Amino acid sequence: MDATVVAIAGDGDDSVRRPLVSRTEEIHPYAEPPSPQRPPLDAAAAQPEQQRKPQRVASLDVFRGFTVAMMILVDDAGGAWPGINHAPWFGVTVADFVMPAFLFIIGVSAALVFKKMPNKTAASKKAMVRAIKLFILGVILQGGYIHGRHKLTYGVDLDQIRWLGVLQRIAIGYFLAAISEIWLVNNNLMDSPVSFVKKYFMEWIMAIMITVLYVALVFGLYVPNWEFKVKISNPALSTPISLVEMKTIHCGVRGSLGPPCNAVGSVDRVLLGENHLYKNPVYKRTKECSINSPDYGPLPPNAPDWCLAPFDPEGLLSTLMAAVTCFVGLHFGHVLIHYKNHSQRMLFWLLASTVLTIFAFLLLLLGMPFSKPLYTVSYMLLTAGVSGFLLLLLYYIVDVIHIKKPFILFQWMGMNALIVYILAACELFPTLIQGFYWRSPENNLVDITESLLQAFFHSKRWGTLAFVLLEIVFWCLAAGFLHMKGVYLKL
């Protein structure tokens, strides 16, 4: 199946085929002892390559589908349940593990997709074209043109368009991981742990260089005072009009990790411009900016001016650091390719996940907090480690002991994740359904269903949660229908 941007699209090469090494190093996805119903592995290896159909690693699809489901959950139910919504600035919640999981599985799948590259130039071109397609799709869906479920309008002023977003970050991370996998891996045979390290040594050098650059800029870049525009209304006028007022934020510091004076926001303001940043940043839910913190709410008395300023959670500098999560995923994918049996794979994954998590908490103790908006190194290590543990757990359940039926819904969603993401997470489908209503826009199938569930549970929170869970099941079944019909969305 043609490999797309693998974390979202779900149609990447998640099967473990023969890598570009000698026949003795050929990897089989399942290395348990042969059963009477299944031919021995040696016999399978002796078959001509064209007669052997590679087996798909089902846990990768389950992981991908589970991540899409979690994104729908936290996006649509996070307003009613602030505890699962993104942390206002420092710290982590359930929602803060979703984006890194996407990036992690990109790396895992990219390692499988690019393990055989007869023509590096052609492979690079293919990776670049796919990244550009995904980036453009992200601008269309997340740049402001599609207003979403609660604003049944469309169109965007090009002077206000948002250039970066989730899909754009995935495109950048995918491209860096793919290019590294194509050009930085040598062709030496892998016959020992030492040769394994040598084979992928340059990729880790690249990841370390990106991390060093990020740290140097975040802690060394001078952040000057800056201004931004705020639209205000004058209710005293008979016809209220919006006025523009300039606010000044006083910084003049280096190494600040707080919302107003960090280097991540400073780089975006200079290179992208204030108008092209996200207008509803997560720090509006901090105690300084909301009386309902950790939920959105009115400004408290004497709230700082920066509460009204834009900030892009998928900015340039934080995306640079986020790409390192893809490199971690590459390592897990390399283990999947080069190690033959389940025990070896799970052992190496367990060690890697443990080391990443330990180093994350060490950095936390040394003063680098977990922060998704900044994508701090400690946050990257923690979320990558947790993603590794999750993959290890799913791999053991689905691919080792073969308990697949309870996860079939997630597997279906994972095999057609791009179309689910576009229609559900980007709200295209509910917006389309809401376009048909009876007399009043509020009388549409989507809002009426949610209202009925809230009335049934006598609770807005529990009714919303039930609605979102019903939505997830609907999309799992829709993805299963598409899978049975052999329909997959590819870029």
mmCIF file of C-alpha atoms in Angstrom, residues 75-457:
data_model
loop_
_atom_site.group_PDB
_atom_site.id
_atom_site.type_symbol
_atom_site.label_atom_id
_atom_site.label_comp_id
_atom_site.label_asym_id
_atom_site.label_seq_id
_atom_site.Cartn_x
_atom_site.Cartn_y
_atom_site.Cartn_z
ATOM 1 C CA ASP A 75 -10.882 18.245 21.536
ATOM 2 C CA ASP A 76 -14.639 17.729 21.805
ATOM 3 C CA ALA A 77 -14.984 16.863 25.493
ATOM 4 C CA GLY A 78 -12.121 18.978 26.865
ATOM 5 C CA GLY A 79 -14.362 22.026 27.231
ATOM 6 C CA ALA A 80 -16.770 20.129 29.467
ATOM 7 C CA TRP A 81 -13.955 18.288 31.255
ATOM 8 C CA PRO A 82 -11.074 20.757 31.734
ATOM 9 C CA GLY A 83 -9.090 18.088 33.572
ATOM 10 C CA ILE A 84 -8.413 16.212 30.332
ATOM 11 C CA ASN A 85 -7.870 19.369 28.303
ATOM 12 C CA HIS A 86 -4.367 20.671 27.637
ATOM 13 C CA ALA A 87 -2.461 22.004 30.634
ATOM 14 C CA PRO A 88 -2.739 25.821 30.669
ATOM 15 C CA TRP A 89 1.043 26.208 30.353
ATOM 16 C CA PHE A 90 3.231 24.022 32.577
ATOM 17 C CA GLY A 91 2.482 20.396 33.406
ATOM 18 C CA VAL A 92 0.843 17.618 31.399
ATOM 19 C CA THR A 93 -2.640 16.187 31.073
ATOM 20 C CA VAL A 94 -4.099 13.407 28.924
ATOM 21 C CA ALA A 95 -4.453 15.806 25.988
ATOM 22 C CA ASP A 96 -0.764 16.697 26.074
ATOM 23 C CA PHE A 97 0.259 13.157 25.123
ATOM 24 C CA VAL A 98 -1.773 13.053 21.904
ATOM 25 C CA MET A 99 0.325 15.205 19.570
ATOM 26 C CA PRO A 100 3.627 13.554 20.550
ATOM 27 C CA ALA A 101 2.025 10.142 19.958
ATOM 28 C CA PHE A 102 1.288 11.192 16.363
ATOM 29 C CA LEU A 103 4.876 12.295 15.877
ATOM 30 C CA PHE A 104 6.222 9.145 17.516
ATOM 31 C CA ILE A 105 4.265 6.816 15.232
ATOM 32 C CA ILE A 106 5.424 8.857 12.238
ATOM 33 C CA GLY A 107 8.973 7.883 13.085
ATOM 34 C CA VAL A 108 8.140 4.223 13.642
ATOM 35 C CA SER A 109 6.335 3.947 10.323
ATOM 36 C CA ALA A 110 8.917 6.019 8.429
ATOM 37 C CA ALA A 111 11.580 3.513 9.471
ATOM 38 C CA LEU A 112 9.505 0.762 7.843
ATOM 39 C CA VAL A 113 8.610 2.769 4.744
ATOM 40 C CA PHE A 114 12.169 3.810 3.911
ATOM 41 C CA LYS A 115 14.024 0.628 4.819
ATOM 42 C CA LYS A 116 14.514 -0.225 1.119
ATOM 43 C CA MET A 117 15.582 2.683 -1.073
ATOM 44 C CA PRO A 118 16.994 1.733 -4.488
ATOM 45 C CA ASN A 119 16.913 5.412 -5.486
ATOM 46 C CA LYS A 120 17.534 7.931 -2.718
ATOM 47 C CA THR A 121 16.758 10.915 -4.924
ATOM 48 C CA ALA A 122 13.375 9.510 -5.916
ATOM 49 C CA ALA A 123 12.623 8.631 -2.282
ATOM 50 C CA SER A 124 13.526 12.177 -1.211
ATOM 51 C CA LYS A 125 11.278 13.659 -3.864
ATOM 52 C CA LYS A 126 8.409 11.428 -2.765
ATOM 53 C CA ALA A 127 8.892 12.431 0.891
ATOM 54 C CA MET A 128 9.016 16.122 -0.023
ATOM 55 C CA VAL A 129 5.862 15.957 -2.166
ATOM 56 C CA ARG A 130 3.937 14.204 0.600
ATOM 57 C CA ALA A 131 5.103 16.688 3.216
ATOM 58 C CA ILE A 132 4.078 19.625 1.020
ATOM 59 C CA LYS A 133 0.649 18.103 0.394
ATOM 60 C CA LEU A 134 0.070 17.590 4.098
ATOM 61 C CA PHE A 135 1.305 21.094 4.920
ATOM 62 C CA ILE A 136 -1.062 22.667 2.373
ATOM 63 C CA LEU A 137 -3.942 20.542 3.658
ATOM 64 C CA GLY A 138 -3.160 21.764 7.166
ATOM 65 C CA VAL A 139 -3.240 25.409 6.076
ATOM 66 C CA ILE A 140 -6.636 24.873 4.432
ATOM 67 C CA LEU A 141 -8.131 23.041 7.409
ATOM 68 C CA GLN A 142 -6.460 24.918 10.262
ATOM 69 C CA GLY A 143 -5.482 28.255 8.788
ATOM 70 C CA GLY A 144 -8.896 29.791 9.456
ATOM 71 C CA TYR A 145 -10.759 29.041 6.233
ATOM 72 C CA ILE A 146 -12.891 26.325 7.872
ATOM 73 C CA HIS A 147 -14.477 28.023 10.877
ATOM 74 C CA GLY A 148 -15.766 24.853 12.475
ATOM 75 C CA ARG A 149 -18.834 23.440 14.122
ATOM 76 C CA HIS A 150 -19.928 26.449 16.167
ATOM 77 C CA LYS A 151 -19.425 29.025 13.395
ATOM 78 C CA LEU A 152 -21.223 27.913 10.258
ATOM 79 C CA THR A 153 -19.259 30.169 7.926
ATOM 80 C CA TYR A 154 -16.129 29.838 5.852
ATOM 81 C CA GLY A 155 -13.428 32.020 4.328
ATOM 82 C CA VAL A 156 -10.327 33.720 5.693
ATOM 83 C CA ASP A 157 -8.589 37.034 5.233
ATOM 84 C CA LEU A 158 -5.138 36.204 3.851
ATOM 85 C CA ASP A 159 -3.737 38.895 6.120
ATOM 86 C CA GLN A 160 -4.964 36.845 9.111
ATOM 87 C CA ILE A 161 -4.368 33.275 7.917
ATOM 88 C CA ARG A 162 -2.598 30.944 10.320
ATOM 89 C CA TRP A 163 0.343 29.249 8.609
ATOM 90 C CA LEU A 164 1.148 26.609 11.209
ATOM 91 C CA GLY A 165 -0.920 23.928 12.912
ATOM 92 C CA VAL A 166 -1.107 20.233 13.772
ATOM 93 C CA LEU A 167 -0.881 18.888 10.232
ATOM 94 C CA GLN A 168 1.869 21.343 9.365
ATOM 95 C CA ARG A 169 3.884 20.187 12.377
ATOM 96 C CA ILE A 170 3.385 16.579 11.344
ATOM 97 C CA ALA A 171 4.509 17.435 7.804
ATOM 98 C CA ILE A 172 7.728 19.028 9.051
ATOM 99 C CA GLY A 173 8.496 16.212 11.485
ATOM 100 C CA TYR A 174 7.791 13.590 8.843
ATOM 101 C CA PHE A 175 10.017 15.309 6.283
ATOM 102 C CA LEU A 176 12.996 15.623 8.660
ATOM 103 C CA ALA A 177 12.634 11.998 9.765
ATOM 104 C CA ALA A 178 12.247 10.737 6.206
ATOM 105 C CA ILE A 179 15.221 12.678 4.833
ATOM 106 C CA SER A 180 17.378 11.500 7.719
ATOM 107 C CA GLU A 181 16.319 7.907 7.133
ATOM 108 C CA ILE A 182 17.100 8.222 3.426
ATOM 109 C CA TRP A 183 20.475 9.964 3.573
ATOM 110 C CA LEU A 184 21.999 9.442 7.040
ATOM 111 C CA VAL A 185 21.771 5.647 7.350
ATOM 112 C CA ASN A 186 24.704 3.624 6.076
ATOM 113 C CA ASN A 187 24.389 0.297 4.290
ATOM 114 C CA ASN A 188 26.444 -1.747 6.758
ATOM 115 C CA LEU A 189 25.038 -5.106 7.754
ATOM 116 C CA MET A 190 23.493 -5.228 11.211
ATOM 117 C CA ASP A 191 24.896 -8.248 13.051
ATOM 118 C CA SER A 192 25.441 -6.915 16.588
ATOM 119 C CA PRO A 193 24.293 -4.122 18.922
ATOM 120 C CA VAL A 194 27.466 -2.204 18.072
ATOM 121 C CA SER A 195 26.747 -2.369 14.332
ATOM 122 C CA PHE A 196 23.165 -1.308 15.080
ATOM 123 C CA VAL A 197 24.461 1.842 16.777
ATOM 124 C CA LYS A 198 26.926 2.539 13.946
ATOM 125 C CA LYS A 199 24.247 2.099 11.302
ATOM 126 C CA TYR A 200 22.022 4.828 12.758
ATOM 127 C CA PHE A 201 24.640 6.926 14.522
ATOM 128 C CA MET A 202 24.273 9.942 12.233
ATOM 129 C CA GLU A 203 20.531 10.107 12.817
ATOM 130 C CA TRP A 204 21.109 10.444 16.529
ATOM 131 C CA ILE A 205 23.718 13.130 15.868
ATOM 132 C CA MET A 206 21.070 14.984 13.873
ATOM 133 C CA ALA A 207 18.551 14.659 16.728
ATOM 134 C CA ILE A 208 21.123 15.890 19.252
ATOM 135 C CA MET A 209 22.023 18.858 17.034
ATOM 136 C CA ILE A 210 18.355 19.860 16.774
ATOM 137 C CA THR A 211 17.997 19.603 20.551
ATOM 138 C CA VAL A 212 21.128 21.682 21.178
ATOM 139 C CA LEU A 213 19.928 24.342 18.727
ATOM 140 C CA TYR A 214 16.536 24.480 20.448
ATOM 141 C CA VAL A 215 18.054 24.786 23.931
ATOM 142 C CA ALA A 216 20.530 27.439 22.760
ATOM 143 C CA LEU A 217 17.754 29.570 21.262
ATOM 144 C CA VAL A 218 15.272 29.131 24.114
ATOM 145 C CA PHE A 219 17.779 30.026 26.821
ATOM 146 C CA GLY A 220 20.126 32.294 24.880
ATOM 147 C CA LEU A 221 17.898 34.383 22.617
ATOM 148 C CA TYR A 222 17.209 37.895 23.859
ATOM 149 C CA VAL A 223 13.482 38.664 23.985
ATOM 150 C CA PRO A 224 12.856 42.429 23.718
ATOM 151 C CA ASN A 225 9.726 44.356 24.602
ATOM 152 C CA TRP A 226 6.961 43.782 22.068
ATOM 153 C CA GLU A 227 3.567 45.100 21.087
ATOM 154 C CA PHE A 228 0.337 43.594 19.826
ATOM 155 C CA LYS A 229 -3.071 44.821 18.738
ATOM 156 C CA VAL A 230 -6.287 44.305 20.681
ATOM 157 C CA LYS A 231 -9.771 44.933 19.291
ATOM 158 C CA ILE A 232 -12.072 46.578 21.803
ATOM 159 C CA SER A 233 -15.714 47.634 21.557
ATOM 160 C CA ASN A 234 -17.212 50.848 22.860
ATOM 161 C CA PRO A 235 -20.693 49.954 24.230
ATOM 162 C CA ALA A 236 -21.394 53.599 25.023
ATOM 163 C CA LEU A 237 -21.912 54.348 21.355
ATOM 164 C CA SER A 238 -25.355 53.898 19.827
ATOM 165 C CA THR A 239 -23.724 51.772 17.119
ATOM 166 C CA PRO A 240 -20.841 49.896 18.764
ATOM 167 C CA ILE A 241 -17.694 49.776 16.682
ATOM 168 C CA SER A 242 -14.458 47.876 17.183
ATOM 169 C CA LEU A 243 -11.377 49.928 17.973
ATOM 170 C CA VAL A 244 -7.764 48.814 17.881
ATOM 171 C CA GLU A 245 -5.577 49.413 20.896
ATOM 172 C CA MET A 246 -1.846 48.698 21.127
ATOM 173 C CA LYS A 247 -0.583 46.810 24.163
ATOM 174 C CA THR A 248 3.075 46.703 25.159
ATOM 175 C CA ILE A 249 4.631 43.696 26.888
ATOM 176 C CA HIS A 250 7.822 44.467 28.767
ATOM 177 C CA CYS A 251 10.432 41.708 28.555
ATOM 178 C CA GLY A 252 14.113 42.450 27.901
ATOM 179 C CA VAL A 253 15.183 39.041 29.230
ATOM 180 C CA ARG A 254 16.805 35.777 28.190
ATOM 181 C CA GLY A 255 15.786 32.248 29.120
ATOM 182 C CA SER A 256 12.254 32.984 30.309
ATOM 183 C CA LEU A 257 9.813 30.079 29.947
ATOM 184 C CA GLY A 258 6.706 31.979 30.968
ATOM 185 C CA PRO A 259 3.915 32.909 28.533
ATOM 186 C CA PRO A 260 4.840 36.545 27.802
ATOM 187 C CA CYS A 261 8.619 36.543 27.304
ATOM 188 C CA ASN A 262 9.728 33.189 25.933
ATOM 189 C CA ALA A 263 11.891 32.814 22.824
ATOM 190 C CA VAL A 264 9.395 30.457 21.149
ATOM 191 C CA GLY A 265 6.785 33.186 20.847
ATOM 192 C CA SER A 266 9.395 35.806 19.995
ATOM 193 C CA VAL A 267 10.661 33.826 16.997
ATOM 194 C CA ASP A 268 7.104 33.385 15.687
ATOM 195 C CA ARG A 269 6.264 37.057 16.076
ATOM 196 C CA VAL A 270 9.359 38.060 14.106
ATOM 197 C CA LEU A 271 9.267 35.412 11.364
ATOM 198 C CA LEU A 272 5.519 34.788 10.986
ATOM 199 C CA GLY A 273 3.986 38.006 12.228
ATOM 200 C CA GLU A 274 1.413 38.624 14.931
ATOM 201 C CA ASN A 275 -1.546 38.347 12.543
ATOM 202 C CA HIS A 276 -0.660 34.787 11.561
ATOM 203 C CA LEU A 277 -0.513 33.288 15.057
ATOM 204 C CA TYR A 278 -3.165 31.329 16.953
ATOM 205 C CA LYS A 279 -5.656 33.761 18.491
ATOM 206 C CA ASN A 280 -6.915 31.616 21.371
ATOM 207 C CA PRO A 281 -3.765 30.357 23.130
ATOM 208 C CA VAL A 282 -3.883 27.871 25.946
ATOM 209 C CA TYR A 283 -2.464 30.319 28.496
ATOM 210 C CA LYS A 284 -5.832 32.074 28.498
ATOM 211 C CA ARG A 285 -6.797 29.295 30.916
ATOM 212 C CA THR A 286 -4.058 30.097 33.443
ATOM 213 C CA LYS A 287 -4.947 31.608 36.827
ATOM 214 C CA GLU A 288 -3.578 34.948 35.673
ATOM 215 C CA CYS A 289 -5.972 35.023 32.702
ATOM 216 C CA SER A 290 -9.144 33.172 33.766
ATOM 217 C CA ILE A 291 -11.283 33.203 36.875
ATOM 218 C CA ASN A 292 -12.401 29.698 35.877
ATOM 219 C CA SER A 293 -8.888 28.277 35.519
ATOM 220 C CA PRO A 294 -8.037 25.649 34.319
ATOM 221 C CA ASP A 295 -11.020 26.358 32.062
ATOM 222 C CA TYR A 296 -11.573 29.429 29.919
ATOM 223 C CA GLY A 297 -13.385 32.273 31.610
ATOM 224 C CA PRO A 298 -13.552 36.050 32.107
ATOM 225 C CA LEU A 299 -10.350 37.899 32.887
ATOM 226 C CA PRO A 300 -9.694 38.335 36.608
ATOM 227 C CA PRO A 301 -9.123 41.822 38.018
ATOM 228 C CA ASN A 302 -5.742 43.281 37.084
ATOM 229 C CA ALA A 303 -5.067 40.539 34.547
ATOM 230 C CA PRO A 304 -1.799 41.090 32.651
ATOM 231 C CA ASP A 305 -2.027 42.405 29.088
ATOM 232 C CA TRP A 306 -0.360 39.324 27.611
ATOM 233 C CA CYS A 307 -3.508 37.315 28.374
ATOM 234 C CA LEU A 308 -4.989 38.848 25.209
ATOM 235 C CA ALA A 309 -1.934 38.273 23.007
ATOM 236 C CA PRO A 310 -1.743 35.579 20.298
ATOM 237 C CA PHE A 311 0.616 32.619 20.598
ATOM 238 C CA ASP A 312 0.999 29.627 18.313
ATOM 239 C CA PRO A 313 1.244 26.258 20.084
ATOM 240 C CA GLU A 314 2.640 24.772 16.866
ATOM 241 C CA GLY A 315 5.198 27.511 16.297
ATOM 242 C CA LEU A 316 8.494 27.274 14.426
ATOM 243 C CA LEU A 317 10.886 26.719 17.314
ATOM 244 C CA SER A 318 8.644 24.301 19.191
ATOM 245 C CA THR A 319 8.055 22.350 15.963
ATOM 246 C CA LEU A 320 11.813 22.011 15.581
ATOM 247 C CA MET A 321 11.940 20.315 18.972
ATOM 248 C CA ALA A 322 8.817 18.282 18.241
ATOM 249 C CA ALA A 323 10.574 16.745 15.231
ATOM 250 C CA VAL A 324 12.962 15.010 17.631
ATOM 251 C CA THR A 325 10.016 12.867 18.748
ATOM 252 C CA CYS A 326 9.969 11.492 15.189
ATOM 253 C CA PHE A 327 13.616 10.497 15.579
ATOM 254 C CA VAL A 328 12.722 8.590 18.749
ATOM 255 C CA GLY A 329 10.038 6.808 16.747
ATOM 256 C CA LEU A 330 12.642 5.945 14.096
ATOM 257 C CA HIS A 331 14.664 4.138 16.735
ATOM 258 C CA PHE A 332 11.662 2.039 17.759
ATOM 259 C CA GLY A 333 11.033 1.262 14.103
ATOM 260 C CA HIS A 334 14.647 0.176 13.619
ATOM 261 C CA VAL A 335 14.292 -2.246 16.502
ATOM 262 C CA LEU A 336 11.174 -3.651 14.865
ATOM 263 C CA ILE A 337 13.067 -4.182 11.600
ATOM 264 C CA HIS A 338 16.337 -5.636 12.813
ATOM 265 C CA TYR A 339 15.408 -7.785 15.811
ATOM 266 C CA LYS A 340 13.682 -11.052 15.022
ATOM 267 C CA ASN A 341 11.707 -12.119 18.042
ATOM 268 C CA HIS A 342 9.213 -10.490 20.337
ATOM 269 C CA SER A 343 11.402 -10.709 23.433
ATOM 270 C CA GLN A 344 14.241 -8.739 21.870
ATOM 271 C CA ARG A 345 11.953 -6.066 20.507
ATOM 272 C CA MET A 346 10.068 -5.586 23.746
ATOM 273 C CA LEU A 347 13.254 -5.567 25.819
ATOM 274 C CA PHE A 348 14.861 -2.821 23.743
ATOM 275 C CA TRP A 349 11.632 -0.823 23.678
ATOM 276 C CA LEU A 350 11.273 -1.166 27.440
ATOM 277 C CA LEU A 351 14.845 0.028 28.014
ATOM 278 C CA ALA A 352 14.481 2.964 25.640
ATOM 279 C CA SER A 353 11.136 4.062 27.125
ATOM 280 C CA THR A 354 12.477 3.815 30.656
ATOM 281 C CA VAL A 355 15.598 5.834 29.878
ATOM 282 C CA LEU A 356 13.566 8.545 28.138
ATOM 283 C CA THR A 357 11.170 8.830 31.081
ATOM 284 C CA ILE A 358 13.948 8.922 33.683
ATOM 285 C CA PHE A 359 15.798 11.672 31.826
ATOM 286 C CA ALA A 360 12.546 13.627 31.526
ATOM 287 C CA PHE A 361 12.102 13.737 35.293
ATOM 288 C CA LEU A 362 15.800 14.493 35.816
ATOM 289 C CA LEU A 363 15.431 17.576 33.621
ATOM 290 C CA LEU A 364 12.297 18.499 35.545
ATOM 291 C CA LEU A 365 14.281 18.366 38.789
ATOM 292 C CA LEU A 366 16.989 20.498 37.172
ATOM 293 C CA GLY A 367 14.460 23.230 36.412
ATOM 294 C CA MET A 368 13.104 22.484 32.928
ATOM 295 C CA PRO A 369 9.316 22.076 33.321
ATOM 296 C CA PHE A 370 7.001 20.051 31.134
ATOM 297 C CA SER A 371 5.367 22.426 28.654
ATOM 298 C CA LYS A 372 3.560 21.462 25.475
ATOM 299 C CA PRO A 373 3.263 25.042 24.118
ATOM 300 C CA LEU A 374 7.061 25.375 24.317
ATOM 301 C CA TYR A 375 7.700 21.673 23.620
ATOM 302 C CA THR A 376 10.502 21.662 26.176
ATOM 303 C CA VAL A 377 13.111 18.912 26.087
ATOM 304 C CA SER A 378 11.726 17.417 29.298
ATOM 305 C CA TYR A 379 8.238 17.322 27.760
ATOM 306 C CA MET A 380 9.599 15.694 24.597
ATOM 307 C CA LEU A 381 11.391 12.984 26.591
ATOM 308 C CA LEU A 382 8.385 12.266 28.831
ATOM 309 C CA THR A 383 5.827 12.019 26.040
ATOM 310 C CA ALA A 384 8.125 9.990 23.807
ATOM 311 C CA GLY A 385 8.781 7.594 26.681
ATOM 312 C CA VAL A 386 5.079 7.193 27.403
ATOM 313 C CA SER A 387 4.423 6.634 23.683
ATOM 314 C CA GLY A 388 7.059 3.912 23.754
ATOM 315 C CA PHE A 389 5.411 2.228 26.731
ATOM 316 C CA LEU A 390 2.026 2.384 24.979
ATOM 317 C CA LEU A 391 3.422 0.842 21.795
ATOM 318 C CA LEU A 392 5.087 -1.876 23.866
ATOM 319 C CA LEU A 393 1.807 -2.679 25.627
ATOM 320 C CA LEU A 394 -0.239 -2.750 22.422
ATOM 321 C CA TYR A 395 2.402 -4.796 20.614
ATOM 322 C CA TYR A 396 2.363 -7.399 23.369
ATOM 323 C CA ILE A 397 -1.439 -7.624 23.461
ATOM 324 C CA VAL A 398 -2.154 -7.459 19.733
ATOM 325 C CA ASP A 399 0.894 -8.964 18.022
ATOM 326 C CA VAL A 400 2.345 -11.297 20.643
ATOM 327 C CA ILE A 401 -0.604 -12.905 22.417
ATOM 328 C CA HIS A 402 -2.972 -12.038 19.533
ATOM 329 C CA ILE A 403 -5.843 -10.439 21.463
ATOM 330 C CA LYS A 404 -7.144 -8.385 18.547
ATOM 331 C CA LYS A 405 -10.936 -8.366 18.684
ATOM 332 C CA PRO A 406 -11.254 -5.817 21.540
ATOM 333 C CA PHE A 407 -9.090 -3.428 19.512
ATOM 334 C CA ILE A 408 -10.621 -3.948 16.087
ATOM 335 C CA LEU A 409 -12.401 -0.564 16.158
ATOM 336 C CA PHE A 410 -9.133 1.264 16.786
ATOM 337 C CA GLN A 411 -7.408 -0.846 14.144
ATOM 338 C CA TRP A 412 -9.997 0.166 11.553
ATOM 339 C CA MET A 413 -9.628 3.807 12.487
ATOM 340 C CA GLY A 414 -5.858 3.541 12.347
ATOM 341 C CA MET A 415 -5.937 2.129 8.820
ATOM 342 C CA ASN A 416 -7.930 5.126 7.592
ATOM 343 C CA ALA A 417 -6.851 7.750 10.081
ATOM 344 C CA LEU A 418 -6.386 10.656 7.672
ATOM 345 C CA ILE A 419 -9.984 10.751 6.505
ATOM 346 C CA VAL A 420 -11.237 10.413 10.105
ATOM 347 C CA TYR A 421 -8.962 13.225 11.204
ATOM 348 C CA ILE A 422 -10.146 15.520 8.401
ATOM 349 C CA LEU A 423 -13.862 14.788 8.777
ATOM 350 C CA ALA A 424 -14.056 14.434 12.566
ATOM 351 C CA ALA A 425 -11.155 16.172 14.324
ATOM 352 C CA CYS A 426 -11.226 19.096 11.868
ATOM 353 C CA GLU A 427 -15.053 19.170 12.140
ATOM 354 C CA LEU A 428 -15.813 19.043 8.427
ATOM 355 C CA PHE A 429 -18.475 16.364 8.779
ATOM 356 C CA PRO A 430 -20.390 17.869 11.753
ATOM 357 C CA THR A 431 -20.227 21.281 10.086
ATOM 358 C CA LEU A 432 -21.714 19.773 6.934
ATOM 359 C CA ILE A 433 -24.490 18.088 8.902
ATOM 360 C CA GLN A 434 -25.222 21.311 10.764
ATOM 361 C CA GLY A 435 -25.754 23.028 7.429
ATOM 362 C CA PHE A 436 -29.137 21.298 7.284
ATOM 363 C CA TYR A 437 -31.455 22.592 9.998
ATOM 364 C CA TRP A 438 -35.139 23.236 10.717
ATOM 365 C CA ARG A 439 -36.050 26.963 10.858
ATOM 366 C CA SER A 440 -33.213 27.844 13.226
ATOM 367 C CA PRO A 441 -29.479 26.903 12.920
ATOM 368 C CA GLU A 442 -29.615 25.393 16.414
ATOM 369 C CA ASN A 443 -32.162 22.824 15.209
ATOM 370 C CA ASN A 444 -29.677 20.505 13.525
ATOM 371 C CA LEU A 445 -28.966 16.833 14.010
ATOM 372 C CA VAL A 446 -25.598 17.324 15.727
ATOM 373 C CA ASP A 447 -26.688 19.843 18.357
ATOM 374 C CA ILE A 448 -30.023 18.119 18.968
ATOM 375 C CA THR A 449 -28.295 14.777 19.578
ATOM 376 C CA GLU A 450 -25.894 16.328 22.070
ATOM 377 C CA SER A 451 -28.728 18.182 23.827
ATOM 378 C CA LEU A 452 -30.805 15.010 24.119
ATOM 379 C CA LEU A 453 -27.884 13.151 25.697
ATOM 380 C CA GLN A 454 -27.301 16.003 28.151
ATOM 381 C CA ALA A 455 -30.979 15.892 29.094
ATOM 382 C CA PHE A 456 -30.905 12.119 29.426
ATOM 383 C CA PHE A 457 -27.938 12.213 31.824
#
